[in-house]
Amino acid sequence: MQNLYDMIVIGGGPAGYTAALYAARAGLRTVVLEKLLAGGQAALTGQIDNYPGFADGIDGPALGEAMRRGAERFGAESVFAEVVSATLTGTPKLVQTAGMEYRGRTVVIAAGASPRELGVPGEKEFQGRGVHYCAHCDGRFYAGKTVLVVGGGNSAAADALYLAGVAERITVVHRRDALRADPIYHAPLQQAENVSFLWDCTVEAIFGGDQVSGARIRNLKTGECTETACDGVFISIGRTPETGFLGGQVELGPGGYINADESACTNIPGVFAAGDIRTKALRQLVTAASDGAAAAHAAGEYLAKR
Ligand code: NAP
């Protein structure tokens, strides 16, 4: 039957392409539906040093492309289209993009998570004109300029360190008095001469003309508000799982992530979740790839029993 696949993989990041590699290599007819770029969030990262096998690191887009080609070598297909809805409880399972319906005996949901927004005045208005969510993608526009980085986790720390090599002055605005980021980031950030911190502070508004020219900062301890001049604001406050197209069919856990353990099984037989979109302790490239392998294995077992 046309468009009937053994496995439909939603999302072409490391989880999705690893699932596709394992499935296609096992002889399953497999398609990957990806809305943007092979590699997912990793494709938006400049230098990746914590994925094993690359002694000198590798840039994100190159790694994403290599993952795509690796899966396609065994016959997996890639379609660059956004999934808008899915009907997962029946047989076969149906997955819709804007122009096509795909039928799958199994589905692996590996759609990842997208940057969380602050939700303050000016944020939406200045998106792409001074408000950014990816330092490695957009940081190069800020050579010699002044930027704020909002957040205190690993992403904010990594973004601030990256921007320290590009921009003139970086201020990290964090709502608590200490970073949540792993200790490995602390010393380099403290030592970077052009990085400073505003602790216990939040960005209340972002303003400007054609481009961002400043932000209003509130000190959460004193309640005092000040305006600070800046050319850009990089928001790194975590991610939101991309589950909107599922329409509530798949059981979600804390933070809206799909309830699935190491086995990748969801509450729906034949539907698996892999990578950043599932509940897990550590969201990394290597754990996403691991999930992809587990999902393909579980899907293979599910198909073998039918
Ligand atoms: P995260 O670890 O959830 O940290 C989000 C940060 O943003 C926290 O410091 C949080 O403050 C702050 N925050 C959240 N909502 C906020 C709001 N509305 N206003 C102001 N601040 C807000 O997210 P992440 O840094 O994006 O990292 C996501 C995952 O990717 C993590 O598992 C991380 O380890 C991983 N990652 C790893 C690396 C690496 O190892 N090289 C690099 C990047 C990301 P609180 O601290 O007060 O909660």
XYZ file of C-alpha atoms and ligand atoms in Angstrom:
354
model
C 0.000 0.000 0.000
C 1.398 3.405 -0.956
C 2.690 5.428 1.995
C 2.460 2.432 4.338
C 5.644 2.202 6.376
C 6.801 -0.222 9.040
C 7.991 2.806 10.966
C 7.216 6.505 10.764
C 9.752 8.590 12.664
C 8.562 12.062 13.611
C 11.620 14.284 13.989
C 15.024 14.062 12.337
C 17.304 14.777 15.282
C 19.767 12.296 16.790
C 16.952 10.231 18.337
C 14.936 10.100 15.109
C 17.815 9.302 12.790
C 19.229 6.677 15.141
C 15.806 4.987 15.270
C 15.681 5.190 11.465
C 19.194 3.779 11.101
C 18.436 0.795 13.330
C 15.029 0.172 11.746
C 16.174 0.495 8.137
C 19.239 -1.646 8.832
C 16.861 -4.301 10.204
C 14.946 -4.222 6.927
C 11.972 -2.117 8.062
C 10.477 0.327 5.582
C 11.130 3.615 7.360
C 10.417 7.295 6.757
C 11.656 10.261 8.788
C 9.454 13.371 8.802
C 11.494 16.447 9.781
C 10.214 20.005 9.697
C 13.542 21.860 9.442
C 17.009 20.364 9.326
C 18.561 16.948 9.859
C 20.073 17.003 13.344
C 17.243 18.837 15.133
C 18.482 21.134 17.912
C 22.011 19.793 17.398
C 21.972 21.313 13.908
C 21.614 24.714 15.585
C 24.781 24.186 17.639
C 28.201 25.304 16.426
C 30.797 23.059 17.980
C 29.806 19.756 19.612
C 32.466 18.281 21.871
C 30.461 15.829 23.954
C 29.407 13.316 21.319
C 31.870 10.432 21.343
C 33.932 9.515 18.316
C 34.984 13.002 17.251
C 38.343 13.747 18.855
C 38.295 17.366 17.645
C 34.533 17.820 18.050
C 32.177 18.335 15.123
C 29.814 21.097 14.072
C 26.110 20.424 14.585
C 24.864 20.655 10.986
C 27.642 18.299 9.818
C 26.712 15.763 12.493
C 23.014 16.016 11.579
C 23.758 15.483 7.899
C 26.002 12.517 8.690
C 23.204 10.956 10.759
C 20.751 11.464 7.901
C 23.092 9.916 5.332
C 23.849 7.013 7.665
C 20.164 6.098 7.909
C 19.521 6.669 4.214
C 22.395 4.338 3.329
C 20.143 1.507 4.564
C 17.077 2.778 2.732
C 15.408 5.115 5.236
C 13.574 7.950 3.499
C 13.630 11.576 4.619
C 10.767 13.965 4.014
C 11.182 17.597 5.055
C 7.683 18.536 6.154
C 6.014 19.501 9.434
C 3.683 16.995 11.057
C 0.404 18.753 11.844
C -1.634 15.917 13.351
C -1.645 12.195 13.991
C -4.146 9.430 14.749
C -2.180 6.885 16.697
C -4.665 4.500 18.285
C -5.883 2.682 15.151
C -4.176 0.347 12.680
C -2.352 1.545 10.711
C -1.403 4.727 12.514
C -1.928 7.908 10.492
C 0.427 10.872 10.427
C -0.474 14.035 8.509
C 1.779 16.730 7.120
C 0.352 19.771 5.310
C 0.213 17.933 1.991
C 0.342 14.209 2.711
C -0.912 11.412 4.937
C 1.532 8.697 5.980
C 0.449 5.300 7.340
C 2.655 3.452 9.771
C 2.600 0.094 11.523
C 4.652 1.807 14.245
C 5.446 5.439 15.063
C 8.490 6.805 16.861
C 7.909 10.297 18.243
C 11.253 12.061 18.324
C 10.148 15.640 17.735
C 12.305 17.093 20.530
C 11.685 20.288 22.385
C 11.768 23.934 21.317
C 13.069 26.994 23.195
C 10.819 28.315 25.951
C 9.774 31.942 25.710
C 9.948 34.477 28.549
C 6.523 35.892 27.733
C 7.427 39.526 28.407
C 6.458 42.659 26.453
C 8.729 43.225 23.448
C 9.890 39.598 23.212
C 7.750 38.624 20.235
C 8.004 42.050 18.603
C 11.810 41.917 18.510
C 12.270 38.238 17.592
C 15.035 38.179 14.986
C 15.689 41.891 15.603
C 17.599 41.545 18.827
C 15.748 38.735 20.593
C 17.266 35.303 19.970
C 17.097 31.770 21.333
C 20.262 30.291 19.839
C 23.625 31.930 20.470
C 25.439 29.621 18.083
C 23.037 30.534 15.282
C 22.761 34.288 15.800
C 25.667 35.283 18.065
C 27.897 36.251 15.168
C 25.752 39.360 14.557
C 26.890 40.755 17.908
C 30.633 41.235 17.354
C 31.689 44.243 19.428
C 28.189 44.623 20.894
C 26.492 44.311 24.267
C 24.114 41.425 24.978
C 22.085 39.930 27.796
C 21.781 36.172 28.315
C 18.713 35.165 30.314
C 18.813 31.905 32.297
C 21.103 29.961 34.591
C 21.174 26.416 33.192
C 23.667 24.660 30.930
C 22.268 26.330 27.824
C 22.574 29.825 29.261
C 26.099 29.080 30.496
C 27.165 27.616 27.148
C 25.580 30.556 25.310
C 27.299 33.115 27.560
C 30.674 31.418 27.032
C 30.181 31.280 23.280
C 29.131 34.937 23.175
C 32.152 35.889 25.311
C 34.255 35.066 22.262
C 32.157 37.247 19.970
C 30.441 40.128 21.762
C 32.081 42.946 23.708
C 30.037 42.658 26.878
C 27.738 39.905 28.140
C 25.493 40.140 31.171
C 23.867 36.949 32.427
C 20.499 37.717 34.023
C 19.402 34.911 36.339
C 16.399 34.747 38.634
C 18.305 33.009 41.436
C 21.607 33.728 43.193
C 23.505 30.785 41.709
C 23.782 29.006 38.394
C 21.972 25.733 37.851
C 24.572 24.944 35.150
C 27.070 22.105 35.657
C 30.232 23.059 37.624
C 32.380 22.730 34.485
C 30.930 26.034 33.261
C 31.426 28.044 36.451
C 35.167 28.794 36.400
C 35.383 29.743 32.700
C 32.417 32.077 33.129
C 33.879 33.706 36.243
C 37.220 34.101 34.454
C 35.787 35.621 31.269
C 36.552 39.342 31.628
C 33.620 40.448 29.504
C 30.962 38.383 31.339
C 29.118 39.763 34.365
C 26.046 38.581 36.300
C 22.827 40.106 37.507
C 21.667 37.692 40.215
C 18.101 37.458 41.521
C 16.906 39.408 38.515
C 14.423 38.917 35.691
C 13.889 40.678 32.390
C 10.503 42.387 32.590
C 10.385 43.987 29.147
C 12.477 44.370 26.028
C 12.360 47.614 24.069
C 13.929 49.430 21.144
C 13.252 50.978 17.745
C 14.056 48.947 14.629
C 16.297 46.779 16.804
C 16.514 46.066 20.516
C 18.136 48.910 22.435
C 17.553 47.782 26.009
C 15.666 45.799 28.625
C 13.895 46.525 31.870
C 15.304 44.415 34.692
C 13.614 43.723 38.015
C 15.586 42.762 41.078
C 13.442 40.111 42.743
C 14.902 40.732 46.215
C 14.540 44.526 46.316
C 11.732 44.938 43.779
C 13.757 47.688 42.116
C 13.431 48.127 38.339
C 16.220 49.479 36.156
C 16.682 49.908 32.439
C 19.848 48.560 30.885
C 21.089 49.300 27.361
C 21.885 46.305 25.159
C 21.932 45.353 21.488
C 20.582 41.846 21.902
C 18.860 39.500 24.342
C 19.577 35.760 24.166
C 16.894 33.781 25.993
C 18.086 30.382 27.287
C 15.497 29.327 29.837
C 14.839 25.745 28.846
C 12.709 23.950 26.338
C 9.080 22.980 25.744
C 8.420 19.496 24.333
C 6.913 19.487 20.817
C 3.760 17.531 21.608
C 1.071 19.906 20.264
C 0.302 17.800 17.174
C -0.501 14.752 19.330
C -3.804 16.237 20.475
C -3.696 14.595 23.901
C -3.571 10.992 22.647
C -0.229 10.215 24.248
C 0.115 10.326 28.030
C 2.328 13.181 29.217
C 4.306 13.482 32.451
C 5.932 16.357 34.371
C 6.726 19.399 32.235
C 4.571 18.042 29.409
C 7.174 15.466 28.333
C 5.887 12.125 26.994
C 5.681 9.464 29.705
C 8.123 6.838 28.458
C 10.999 5.067 30.136
C 14.197 3.494 28.775
C 12.099 1.073 26.738
C 10.686 4.062 24.792
C 7.157 2.577 25.098
C 4.277 5.039 25.476
C 0.730 4.294 26.657
C -0.228 3.430 23.050
C 0.980 0.052 21.707
C 3.201 0.550 18.678
C 3.952 4.183 19.538
C 7.357 4.975 20.994
C 8.990 8.168 22.278
C 12.691 8.907 21.977
C 15.046 11.774 22.782
C 14.330 15.133 24.405
C 10.559 14.721 24.074
C 10.313 11.957 26.700
C 10.605 12.115 30.486
C 14.269 11.556 31.366
C 17.069 12.771 33.605
C 19.608 13.864 31.028
C 18.793 15.453 27.669
C 21.918 15.135 25.570
C 22.791 14.112 22.020
C 24.203 10.836 23.217
C 21.155 9.946 25.317
C 18.872 10.910 22.415
C 20.788 8.595 20.086
C 20.566 5.846 22.699
C 16.798 6.347 22.914
C 16.519 6.023 19.136
C 18.164 2.611 19.240
C 15.884 1.503 22.106
C 12.787 2.716 20.247
C 13.737 0.842 17.065
C 14.417 -2.304 19.090
C 11.043 -2.032 20.860
C 9.270 -1.342 17.556
C 10.929 -4.422 16.020
C 9.709 -6.586 18.925
C 6.200 -5.125 18.614
C 6.093 -5.907 14.876
C 7.468 -9.410 15.377
C 4.557 -10.270 17.715
C 1.881 -9.200 15.199
P 17.328 24.092 32.168
O 18.432 23.236 32.655
O 15.922 23.724 32.464
O 17.592 25.563 32.762
C 16.702 26.608 32.516
C 17.195 27.843 33.251
O 16.350 28.939 32.920
C 17.186 27.677 34.754
O 18.310 28.312 35.307
C 15.884 28.384 35.163
O 15.964 29.000 36.414
C 15.760 29.460 34.114
N 14.374 29.796 33.828
C 13.357 28.956 33.495
N 12.222 29.645 33.266
C 12.532 30.951 33.451
C 11.785 32.148 33.362
N 10.500 32.152 33.004
N 12.407 33.307 33.618
C 13.715 33.325 33.964
N 14.489 32.221 34.063
C 13.893 31.052 33.806
O 17.365 24.292 30.586
P 18.601 24.385 29.570
O 19.724 25.156 30.160
O 18.026 24.841 28.278
O 19.051 22.890 29.385
C 18.124 21.913 28.887
C 18.776 20.531 28.936
O 19.857 20.486 27.980
C 19.396 20.249 30.302
O 19.202 18.887 30.608
C 20.850 20.543 30.092
O 21.706 19.819 30.960
C 21.050 20.131 28.631
N 22.184 20.873 28.056
C 23.435 20.368 28.229
C 24.531 21.051 27.731
C 25.901 20.465 27.941
O 26.055 19.604 28.763
N 26.919 20.922 27.237
C 24.376 22.269 27.079
C 23.088 22.782 26.935
C 22.000 22.085 27.446
P 16.078 28.140 37.788
O 17.517 27.743 37.870
O 15.662 29.121 38.828
O 15.123 27.009 37.632
